[in-house]
Coordinates of C-alpha atoms and ligand atoms in Angstrom, one line a residue:
X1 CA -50.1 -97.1 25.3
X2 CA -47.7 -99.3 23.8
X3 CA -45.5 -96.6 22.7
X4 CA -45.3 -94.5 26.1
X5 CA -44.6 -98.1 27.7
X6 CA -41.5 -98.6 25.5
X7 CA -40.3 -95.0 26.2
X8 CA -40.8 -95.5 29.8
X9 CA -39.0 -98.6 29.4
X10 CA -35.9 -97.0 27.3
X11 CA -35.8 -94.0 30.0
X12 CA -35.2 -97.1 32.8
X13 CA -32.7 -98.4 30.7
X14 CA -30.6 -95.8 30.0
X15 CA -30.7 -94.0 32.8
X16 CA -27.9 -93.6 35.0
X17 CA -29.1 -94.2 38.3
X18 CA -29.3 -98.3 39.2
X19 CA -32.8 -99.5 39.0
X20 CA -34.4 -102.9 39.7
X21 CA -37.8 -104.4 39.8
X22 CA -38.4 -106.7 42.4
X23 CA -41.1 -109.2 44.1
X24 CA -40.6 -110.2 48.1
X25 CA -41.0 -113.3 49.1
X26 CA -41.9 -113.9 52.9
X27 CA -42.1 -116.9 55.5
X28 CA -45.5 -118.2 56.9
X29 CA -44.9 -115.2 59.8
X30 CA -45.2 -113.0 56.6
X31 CA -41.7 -111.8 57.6
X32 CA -39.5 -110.6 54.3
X33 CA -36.9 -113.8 53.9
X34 CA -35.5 -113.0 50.2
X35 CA -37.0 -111.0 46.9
X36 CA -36.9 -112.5 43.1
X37 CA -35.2 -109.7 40.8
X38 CA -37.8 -109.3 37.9
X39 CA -35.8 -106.5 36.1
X40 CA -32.9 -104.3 36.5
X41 CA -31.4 -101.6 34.0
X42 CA -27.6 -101.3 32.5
X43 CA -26.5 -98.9 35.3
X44 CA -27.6 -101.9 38.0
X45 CA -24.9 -104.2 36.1
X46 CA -22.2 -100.9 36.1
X47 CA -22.9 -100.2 39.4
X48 CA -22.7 -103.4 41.2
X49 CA -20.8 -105.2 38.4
X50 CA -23.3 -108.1 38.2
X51 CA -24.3 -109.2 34.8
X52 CA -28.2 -109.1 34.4
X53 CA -28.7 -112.5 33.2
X54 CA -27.3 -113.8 36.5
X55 CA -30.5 -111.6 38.6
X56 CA -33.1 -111.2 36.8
X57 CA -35.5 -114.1 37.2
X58 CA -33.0 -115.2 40.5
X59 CA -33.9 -114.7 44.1
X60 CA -31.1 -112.4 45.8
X61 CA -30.1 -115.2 48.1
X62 CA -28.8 -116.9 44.9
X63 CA -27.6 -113.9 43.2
X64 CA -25.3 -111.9 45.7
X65 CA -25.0 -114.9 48.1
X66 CA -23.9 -113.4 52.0
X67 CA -25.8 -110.2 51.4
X68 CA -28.7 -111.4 54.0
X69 CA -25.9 -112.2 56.6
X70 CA -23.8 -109.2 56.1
X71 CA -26.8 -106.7 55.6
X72 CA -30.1 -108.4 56.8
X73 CA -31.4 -104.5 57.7
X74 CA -31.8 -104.1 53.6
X75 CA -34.2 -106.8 53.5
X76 CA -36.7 -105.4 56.5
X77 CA -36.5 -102.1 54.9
X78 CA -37.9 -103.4 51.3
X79 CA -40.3 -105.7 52.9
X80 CA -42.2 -103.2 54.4
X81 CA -41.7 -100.8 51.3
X82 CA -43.0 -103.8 49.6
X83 CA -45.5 -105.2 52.1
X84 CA -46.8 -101.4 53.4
X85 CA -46.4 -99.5 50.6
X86 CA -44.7 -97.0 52.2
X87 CA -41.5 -95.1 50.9
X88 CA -37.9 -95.3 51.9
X89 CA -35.2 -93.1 51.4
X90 CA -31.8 -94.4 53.0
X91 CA -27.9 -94.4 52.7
X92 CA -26.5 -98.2 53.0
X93 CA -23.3 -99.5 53.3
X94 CA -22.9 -103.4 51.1
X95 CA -19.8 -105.3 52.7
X96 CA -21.0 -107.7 50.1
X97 CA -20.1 -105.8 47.1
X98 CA -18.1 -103.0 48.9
X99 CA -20.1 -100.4 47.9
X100 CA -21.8 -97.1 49.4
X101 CA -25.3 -96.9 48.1
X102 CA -28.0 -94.0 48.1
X103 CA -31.3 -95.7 47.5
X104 CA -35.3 -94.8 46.9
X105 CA -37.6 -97.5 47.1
X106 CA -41.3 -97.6 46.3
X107 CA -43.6 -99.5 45.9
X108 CA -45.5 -99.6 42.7
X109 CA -48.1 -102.8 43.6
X110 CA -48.3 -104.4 47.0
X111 CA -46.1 -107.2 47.2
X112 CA -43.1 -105.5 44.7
X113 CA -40.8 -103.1 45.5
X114 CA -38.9 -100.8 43.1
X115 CA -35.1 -99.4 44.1
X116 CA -33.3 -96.7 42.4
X117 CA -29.9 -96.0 43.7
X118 CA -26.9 -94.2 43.2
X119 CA -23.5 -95.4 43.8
X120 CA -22.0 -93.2 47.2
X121 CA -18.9 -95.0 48.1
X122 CA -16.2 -92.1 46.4
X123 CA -18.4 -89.0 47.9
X124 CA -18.4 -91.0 51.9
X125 CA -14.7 -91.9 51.1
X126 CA -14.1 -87.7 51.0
X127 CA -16.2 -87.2 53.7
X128 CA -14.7 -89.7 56.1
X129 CA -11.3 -88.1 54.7
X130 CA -12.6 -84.8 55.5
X131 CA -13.4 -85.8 59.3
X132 CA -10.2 -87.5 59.9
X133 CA -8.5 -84.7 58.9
X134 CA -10.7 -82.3 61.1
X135 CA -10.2 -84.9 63.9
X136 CA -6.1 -84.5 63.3
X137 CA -6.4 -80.7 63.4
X138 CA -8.5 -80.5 66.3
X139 CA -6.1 -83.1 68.2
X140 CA -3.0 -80.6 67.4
X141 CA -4.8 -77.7 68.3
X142 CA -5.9 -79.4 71.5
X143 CA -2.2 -80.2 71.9
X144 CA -0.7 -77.3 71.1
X145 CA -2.4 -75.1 73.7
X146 CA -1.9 -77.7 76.3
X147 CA 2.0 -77.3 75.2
X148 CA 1.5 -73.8 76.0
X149 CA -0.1 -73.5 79.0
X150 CA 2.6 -76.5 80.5
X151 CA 5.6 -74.8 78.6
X152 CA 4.2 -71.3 80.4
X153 CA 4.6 -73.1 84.0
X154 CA 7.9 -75.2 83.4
X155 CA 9.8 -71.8 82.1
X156 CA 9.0 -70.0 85.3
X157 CA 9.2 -73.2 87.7
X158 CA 12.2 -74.0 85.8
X159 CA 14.0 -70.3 86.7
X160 CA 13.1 -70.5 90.6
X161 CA 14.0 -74.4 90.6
X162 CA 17.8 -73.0 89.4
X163 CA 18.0 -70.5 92.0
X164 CA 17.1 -73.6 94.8
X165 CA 19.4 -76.1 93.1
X166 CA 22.4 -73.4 93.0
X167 CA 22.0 -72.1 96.5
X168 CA 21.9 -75.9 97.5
X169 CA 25.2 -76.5 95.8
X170 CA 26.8 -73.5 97.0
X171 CA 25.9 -74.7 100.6
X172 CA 27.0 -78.0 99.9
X173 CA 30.6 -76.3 99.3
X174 CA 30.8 -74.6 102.0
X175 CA 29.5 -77.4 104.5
X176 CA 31.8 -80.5 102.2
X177 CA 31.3 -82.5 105.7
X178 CA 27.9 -84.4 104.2
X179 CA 27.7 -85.8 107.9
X180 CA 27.0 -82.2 109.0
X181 CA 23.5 -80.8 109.3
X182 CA 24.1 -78.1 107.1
X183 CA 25.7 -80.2 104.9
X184 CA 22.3 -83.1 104.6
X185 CA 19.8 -80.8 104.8
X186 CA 21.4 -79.5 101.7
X187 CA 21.8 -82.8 99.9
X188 CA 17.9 -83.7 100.6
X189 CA 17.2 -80.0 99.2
X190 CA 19.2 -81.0 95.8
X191 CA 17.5 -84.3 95.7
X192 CA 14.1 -82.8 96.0
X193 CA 15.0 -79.7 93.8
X194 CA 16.5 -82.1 91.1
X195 CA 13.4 -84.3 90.8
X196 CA 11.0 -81.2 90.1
X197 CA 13.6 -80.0 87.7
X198 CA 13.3 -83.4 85.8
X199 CA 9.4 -83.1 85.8
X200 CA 9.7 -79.4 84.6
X201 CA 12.2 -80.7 82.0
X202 CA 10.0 -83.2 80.5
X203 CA 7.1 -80.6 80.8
X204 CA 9.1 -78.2 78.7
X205 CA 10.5 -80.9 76.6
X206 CA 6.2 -81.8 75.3
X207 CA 5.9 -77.7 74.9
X208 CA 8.5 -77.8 73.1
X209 CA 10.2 -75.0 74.5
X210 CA 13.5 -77.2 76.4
X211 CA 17.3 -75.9 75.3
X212 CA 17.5 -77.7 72.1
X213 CA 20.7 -78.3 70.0
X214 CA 20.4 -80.2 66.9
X215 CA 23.1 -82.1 65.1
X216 CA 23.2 -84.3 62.0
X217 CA 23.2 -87.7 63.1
X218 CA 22.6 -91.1 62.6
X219 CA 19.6 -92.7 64.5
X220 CA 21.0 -96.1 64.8
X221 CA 23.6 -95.6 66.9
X222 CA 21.4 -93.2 69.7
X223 CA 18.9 -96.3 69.8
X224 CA 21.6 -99.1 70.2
X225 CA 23.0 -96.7 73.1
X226 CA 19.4 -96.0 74.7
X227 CA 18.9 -99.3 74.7
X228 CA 22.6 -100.5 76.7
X229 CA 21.3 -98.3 78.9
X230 CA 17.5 -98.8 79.4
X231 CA 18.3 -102.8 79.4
X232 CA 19.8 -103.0 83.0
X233 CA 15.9 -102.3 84.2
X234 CA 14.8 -105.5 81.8
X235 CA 13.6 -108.6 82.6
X236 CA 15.8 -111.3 81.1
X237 CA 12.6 -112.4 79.1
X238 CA 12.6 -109.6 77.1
X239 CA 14.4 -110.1 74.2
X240 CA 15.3 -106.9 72.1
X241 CA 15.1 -107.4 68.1
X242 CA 17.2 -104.8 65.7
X243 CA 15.7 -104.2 62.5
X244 CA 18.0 -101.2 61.8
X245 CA 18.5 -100.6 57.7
X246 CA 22.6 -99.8 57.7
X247 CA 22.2 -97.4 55.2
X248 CA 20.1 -95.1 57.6
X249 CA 20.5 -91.6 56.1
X250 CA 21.4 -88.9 58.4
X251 CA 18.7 -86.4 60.1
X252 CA 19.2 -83.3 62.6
X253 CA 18.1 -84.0 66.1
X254 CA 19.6 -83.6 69.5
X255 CA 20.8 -86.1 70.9
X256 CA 19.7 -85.8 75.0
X257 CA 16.2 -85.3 73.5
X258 CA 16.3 -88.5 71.1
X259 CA 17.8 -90.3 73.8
X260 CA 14.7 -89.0 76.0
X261 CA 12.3 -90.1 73.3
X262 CA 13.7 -93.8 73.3
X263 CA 14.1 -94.3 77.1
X264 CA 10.3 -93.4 77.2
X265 CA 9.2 -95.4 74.8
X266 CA 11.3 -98.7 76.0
X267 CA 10.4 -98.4 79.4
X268 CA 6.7 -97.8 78.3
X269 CA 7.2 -101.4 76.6
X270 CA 9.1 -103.0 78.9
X271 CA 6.0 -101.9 81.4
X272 CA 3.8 -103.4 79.2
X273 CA 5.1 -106.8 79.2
X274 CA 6.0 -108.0 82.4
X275 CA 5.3 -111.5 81.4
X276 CA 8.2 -110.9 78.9
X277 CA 8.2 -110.8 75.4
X278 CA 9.6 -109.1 71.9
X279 CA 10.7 -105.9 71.2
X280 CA 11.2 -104.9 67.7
X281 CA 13.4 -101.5 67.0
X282 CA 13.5 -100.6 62.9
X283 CA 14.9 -97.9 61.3
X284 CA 14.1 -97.8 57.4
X285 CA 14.7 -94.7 54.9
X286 CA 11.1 -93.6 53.1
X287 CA 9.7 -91.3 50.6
X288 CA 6.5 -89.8 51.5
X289 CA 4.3 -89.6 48.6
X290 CA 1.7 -87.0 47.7
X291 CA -1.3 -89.7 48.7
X292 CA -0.2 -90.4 52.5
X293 CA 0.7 -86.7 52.7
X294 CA -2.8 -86.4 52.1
X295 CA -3.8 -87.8 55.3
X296 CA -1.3 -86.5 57.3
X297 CA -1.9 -82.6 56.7
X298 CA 1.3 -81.3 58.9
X299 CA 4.0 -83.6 57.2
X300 CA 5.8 -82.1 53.7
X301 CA 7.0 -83.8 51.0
X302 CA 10.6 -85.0 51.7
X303 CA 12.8 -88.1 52.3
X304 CA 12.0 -89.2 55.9
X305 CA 13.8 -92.0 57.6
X306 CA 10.7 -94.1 59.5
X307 CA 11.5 -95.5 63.4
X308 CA 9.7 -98.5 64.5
X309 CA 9.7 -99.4 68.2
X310 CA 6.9 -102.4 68.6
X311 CA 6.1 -104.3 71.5
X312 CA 4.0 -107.5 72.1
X313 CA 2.8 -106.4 75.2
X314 CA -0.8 -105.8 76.6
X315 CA -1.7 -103.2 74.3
X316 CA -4.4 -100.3 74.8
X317 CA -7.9 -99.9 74.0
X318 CA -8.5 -97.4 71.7
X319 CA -9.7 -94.9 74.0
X320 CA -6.6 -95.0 75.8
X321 CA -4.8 -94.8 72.7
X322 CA -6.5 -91.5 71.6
X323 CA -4.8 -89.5 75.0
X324 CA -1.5 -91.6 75.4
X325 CA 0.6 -88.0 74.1
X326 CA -1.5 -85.7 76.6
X327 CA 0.3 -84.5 79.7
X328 CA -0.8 -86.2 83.0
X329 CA -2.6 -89.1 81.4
X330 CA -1.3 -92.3 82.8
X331 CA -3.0 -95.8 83.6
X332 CA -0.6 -96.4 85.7
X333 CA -1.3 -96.6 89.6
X334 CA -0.3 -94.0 91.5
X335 CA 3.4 -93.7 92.3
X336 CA 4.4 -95.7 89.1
X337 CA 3.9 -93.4 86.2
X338 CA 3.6 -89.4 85.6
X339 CA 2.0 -89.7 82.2
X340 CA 4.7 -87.2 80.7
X341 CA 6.6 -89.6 79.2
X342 CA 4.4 -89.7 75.8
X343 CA 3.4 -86.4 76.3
X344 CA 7.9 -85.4 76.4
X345 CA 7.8 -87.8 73.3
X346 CA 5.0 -86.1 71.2
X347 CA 6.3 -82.6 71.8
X348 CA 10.4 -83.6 71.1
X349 CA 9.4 -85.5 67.7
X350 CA 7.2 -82.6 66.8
X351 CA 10.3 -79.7 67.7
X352 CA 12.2 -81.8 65.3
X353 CA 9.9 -81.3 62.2
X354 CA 8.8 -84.9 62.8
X355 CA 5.8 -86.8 63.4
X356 CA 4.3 -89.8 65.7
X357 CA 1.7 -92.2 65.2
X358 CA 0.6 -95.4 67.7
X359 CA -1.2 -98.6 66.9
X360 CA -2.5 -100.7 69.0
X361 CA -4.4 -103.6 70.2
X362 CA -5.5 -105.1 73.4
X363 CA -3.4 -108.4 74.3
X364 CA -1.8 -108.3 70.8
X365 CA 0.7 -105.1 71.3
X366 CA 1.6 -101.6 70.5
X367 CA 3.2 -99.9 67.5
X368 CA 5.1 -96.9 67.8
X369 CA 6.0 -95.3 64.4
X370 CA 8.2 -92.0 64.0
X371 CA 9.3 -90.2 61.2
X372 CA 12.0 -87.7 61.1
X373 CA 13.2 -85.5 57.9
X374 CA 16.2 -86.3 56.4
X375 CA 19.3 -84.0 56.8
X376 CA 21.8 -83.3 53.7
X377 CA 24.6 -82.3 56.2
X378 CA 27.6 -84.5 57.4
X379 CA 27.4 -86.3 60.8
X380 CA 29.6 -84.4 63.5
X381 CA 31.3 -86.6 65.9
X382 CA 31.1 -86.2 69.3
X383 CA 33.3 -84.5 71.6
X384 CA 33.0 -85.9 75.1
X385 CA 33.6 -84.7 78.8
X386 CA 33.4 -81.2 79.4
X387 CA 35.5 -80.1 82.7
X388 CA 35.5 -76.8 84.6
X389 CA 37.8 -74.4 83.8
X390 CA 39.1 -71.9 86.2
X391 CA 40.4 -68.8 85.0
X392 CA 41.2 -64.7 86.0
X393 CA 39.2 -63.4 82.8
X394 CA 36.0 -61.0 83.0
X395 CA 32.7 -62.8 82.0
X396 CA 29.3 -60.7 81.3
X397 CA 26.1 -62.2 82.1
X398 CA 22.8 -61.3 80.9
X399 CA 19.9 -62.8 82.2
X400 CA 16.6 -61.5 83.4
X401 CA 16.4 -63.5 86.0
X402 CA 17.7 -62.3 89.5
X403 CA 18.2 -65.3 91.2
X404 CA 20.2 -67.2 87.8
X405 CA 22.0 -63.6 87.3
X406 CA 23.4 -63.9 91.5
X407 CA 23.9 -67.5 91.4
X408 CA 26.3 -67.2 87.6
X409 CA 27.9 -64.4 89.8
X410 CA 28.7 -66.6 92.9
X411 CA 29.4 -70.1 91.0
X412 CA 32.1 -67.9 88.4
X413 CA 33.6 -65.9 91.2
X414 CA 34.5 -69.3 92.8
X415 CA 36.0 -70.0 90.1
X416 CA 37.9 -67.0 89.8
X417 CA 36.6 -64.9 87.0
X418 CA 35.9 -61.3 87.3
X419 CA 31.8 -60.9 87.1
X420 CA 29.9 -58.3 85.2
X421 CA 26.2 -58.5 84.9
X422 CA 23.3 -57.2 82.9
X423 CA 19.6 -57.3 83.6
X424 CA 18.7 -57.9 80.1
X425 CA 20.0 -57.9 76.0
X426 CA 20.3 -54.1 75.9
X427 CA 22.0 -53.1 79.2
X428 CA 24.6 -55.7 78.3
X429 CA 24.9 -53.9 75.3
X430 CA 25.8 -51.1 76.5
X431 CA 28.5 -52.9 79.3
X432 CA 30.4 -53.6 75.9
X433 CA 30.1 -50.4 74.1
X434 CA 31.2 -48.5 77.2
X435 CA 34.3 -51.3 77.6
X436 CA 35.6 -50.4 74.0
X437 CA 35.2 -46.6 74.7
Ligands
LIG1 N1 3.9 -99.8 74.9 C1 2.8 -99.5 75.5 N2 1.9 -100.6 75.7 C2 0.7 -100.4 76.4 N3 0.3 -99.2 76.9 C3 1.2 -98.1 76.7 C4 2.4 -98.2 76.1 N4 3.0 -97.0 76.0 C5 2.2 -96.2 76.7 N5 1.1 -96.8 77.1 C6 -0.1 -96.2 77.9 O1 0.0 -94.8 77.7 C7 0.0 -94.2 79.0 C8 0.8 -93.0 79.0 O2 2.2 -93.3 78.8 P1 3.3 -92.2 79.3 O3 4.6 -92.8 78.9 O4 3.0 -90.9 78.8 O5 3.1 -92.2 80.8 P2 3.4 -93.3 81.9 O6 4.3 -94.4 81.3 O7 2.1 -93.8 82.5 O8 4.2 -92.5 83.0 P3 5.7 -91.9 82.8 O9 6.2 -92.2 81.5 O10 5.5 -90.4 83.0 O11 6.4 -92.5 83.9 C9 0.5 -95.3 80.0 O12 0.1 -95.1 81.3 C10 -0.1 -96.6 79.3 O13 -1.4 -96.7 79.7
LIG2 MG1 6.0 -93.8 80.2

């Protein structure tokens, strides 16, 4: 007897699962109000990092003091494990010791309660890992067919809306009186025609399918100028902070799109605080190591430079938050907001190689955080005003598109060019094989 007690007791103690030994103790409602630990093993004091001669022979409301506040659920379960006799398997989650803990508890004489467990917290760190990333892929995927299906409407909306605007023009020149008839019903018709192009920009902009011409550049300089800009619309209460690291190294973008992407995102924060307030823009250079790669499966390896744009307006829930980049999604009352402005945002920074992220918090503010890769070549500088110039020389033009193909012809013949035209890449081909023969 003696000896299969001692070998029981040397299996408890070496084993590697955390065991302890304990007796409940309940009020006069014979409700469970705290347990005294009788005995626990060597992988109890590994596991939890408390030394045994500070719990055994101690009630757990001396021992880990705030458990019963931060986990009271742990003391119903082995109460009635203990008072019952029933069994419990369960999964538990300690903010006290900041541990993830698989336990079995039984109960070996009515009034006790055994409890095995198993330290959890590294395997539901990978799973949680595991889900965020699903959660990430399934929010790209979501986004990218939504690109498509926008990207598919803009192209074609985009073609007729040329053929509108360039009739509208060509009208407009040949009725200059703008106090004729002729003359305004063409000017309303370019209005019009020119706000849907915007929208089918920005719609083409999120698919990521807009006329896109990168150049190496410095980011500083595009947000000083989007701001001058953007800051006639302020309210004097807004006061604009620059952050901007000097030594910003140079990345490839285009700069009507970055320009695009920091209107947006300054008027989104100027809307959010009409009471006033701060806005921070920071530019800083960064590394991305192999750990936060691991969390952000679409980003590689490479020196980024990181833009902050940070408001301390009236935030967003967190649902909101989760469909700011989505076309059409807007808070905004009718008339005052398209939702495409994220949505053009998300789909320019990802057409750049980059990436997006948003934090934010009802009444405290939003955190916009983008991250571009870094370019090795040398910045360009810009060359500025770009004039029409008339001339006698033939021009071929290839487009598929009727309407683009008659209005080229028209707008170059007024300038006095010679037109030739092709339906497509091949027959205009064959114009220039058949010009050298
Ligand atoms: N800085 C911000 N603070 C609080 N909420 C924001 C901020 N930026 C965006 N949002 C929320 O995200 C929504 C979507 O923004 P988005 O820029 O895409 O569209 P919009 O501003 O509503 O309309 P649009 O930009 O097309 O005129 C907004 O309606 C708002 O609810
Ligand atoms: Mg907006």
């Amino acid at each position: 007897m003696r000896e299969s007690e001692e070998k029981y007791r040397s299996l408890f103690e070496k084993m590697l699962n955390g065991f302890a030994c304990c007796r409940i103790i309940v009020d006069e409602d014979n409700r469970p109000i705290d347990w005294i630990y009788l005995n626990v093993n060597d992988a109890f004091e590994k596991i939890t990092g408390l030394k045994k001669e500070t719990v055994i022979g101690k009630k757990v409301t001396e021992a880990i003091p705030g458990l019963k506040k931060d986990s009271p659920e742990l003391f119903d379960i082995y109460g009635r494990v203990a008072l019952t006799g029933e069994e419990a398997r369960f999964e538990i989650y300690l903010d006290t010791l900041k541990i993830w803990f698989s336990v079995m508890a039984f109960c070996p004489q009515k009034g006790y309660f055994v409890a095995v467990f198993d330290d959890i917290t590294e395997n539901k760190r990978a799973e949680e890992e595991k889900k965020n990333l699903q959660e990430q892929l399934f929010h790209a995927q979501k986004m990218e067919s939504i690109g498509r299906l926008a990207g598919g409407i803009a192209h074609d909306f985009n073609n007729i809306l040329t053929g509108i605007m360039g009739y509208a023009e060509l009208l407009k020149m040949q009725f200059p009186d703008t106090t004729s008839s002729v003359g305004q019903a063409a000017d309303v018709i370019l209005g019009g025609a020119e706000r849907a192009a915007n929208l089918s920009k920005q719609l083409l902009g999120f698919a990521r399918s807009g006329k896109y011409n990168p150049v190496p550049l410095k980011i500083n300089k595009i947000i000083r100028d989007t701001v001058k800009v953007s800051e006639k619309i302020f309210e004097k209460n807004i006061k604009v902070k620059y952050e901007f690291d000097e030594n910003i190294k140079t990345i490839e973008a285009d700069r009507h799109q970055l320009d695009q992407i920091f209107t947006n995102l300054i008027i989104n924060a100027k809307d959010a605080m009409p009471n006033g307030g701060e806005l921070i823009l920071r530019t800083e250079n960064l590394y991305f190591d192999k750990v936060f790669i691991k969390s952000k499966p679409d980003i590689v390896p490479v020196y980024y430079i990181k833009v902050t744009v940070a408001d301390d307006g009236f935030g967003m829930s967190k649902e909101v938050c989760e469909h700011v980049f989505e076309p059409f999604f807007t808070t905004k009352e009718e008339g005052k907001g398209t939702g495409l402005g994220l949505a053009t945002v998300y789909g320019i920074v990802k057409n750049h190689g980059g990436y997006i992220d948003v934090s934010s918090e009802p009444c405290k503010g939003t955190i916009f955080t983008l991250y571009f890769p870094v370019s090795e070549k040398k910045v360009i500088e810009i060359k500025k005003d770009i004039t029409l110039i008339k001339g006698s020389a033939t021009i071929l033009v290839i487009d598929d598109e009727e309407i683009v193909i008659n209005l080229a012809k028209k707008m170059l013949r007024n300038l006095g060019y010679k037109v030739l035209i092709a339906d497509g890449g091949g027959n205009g081909l064959r114009y220039l094989k058949k010009k050298r023969t």
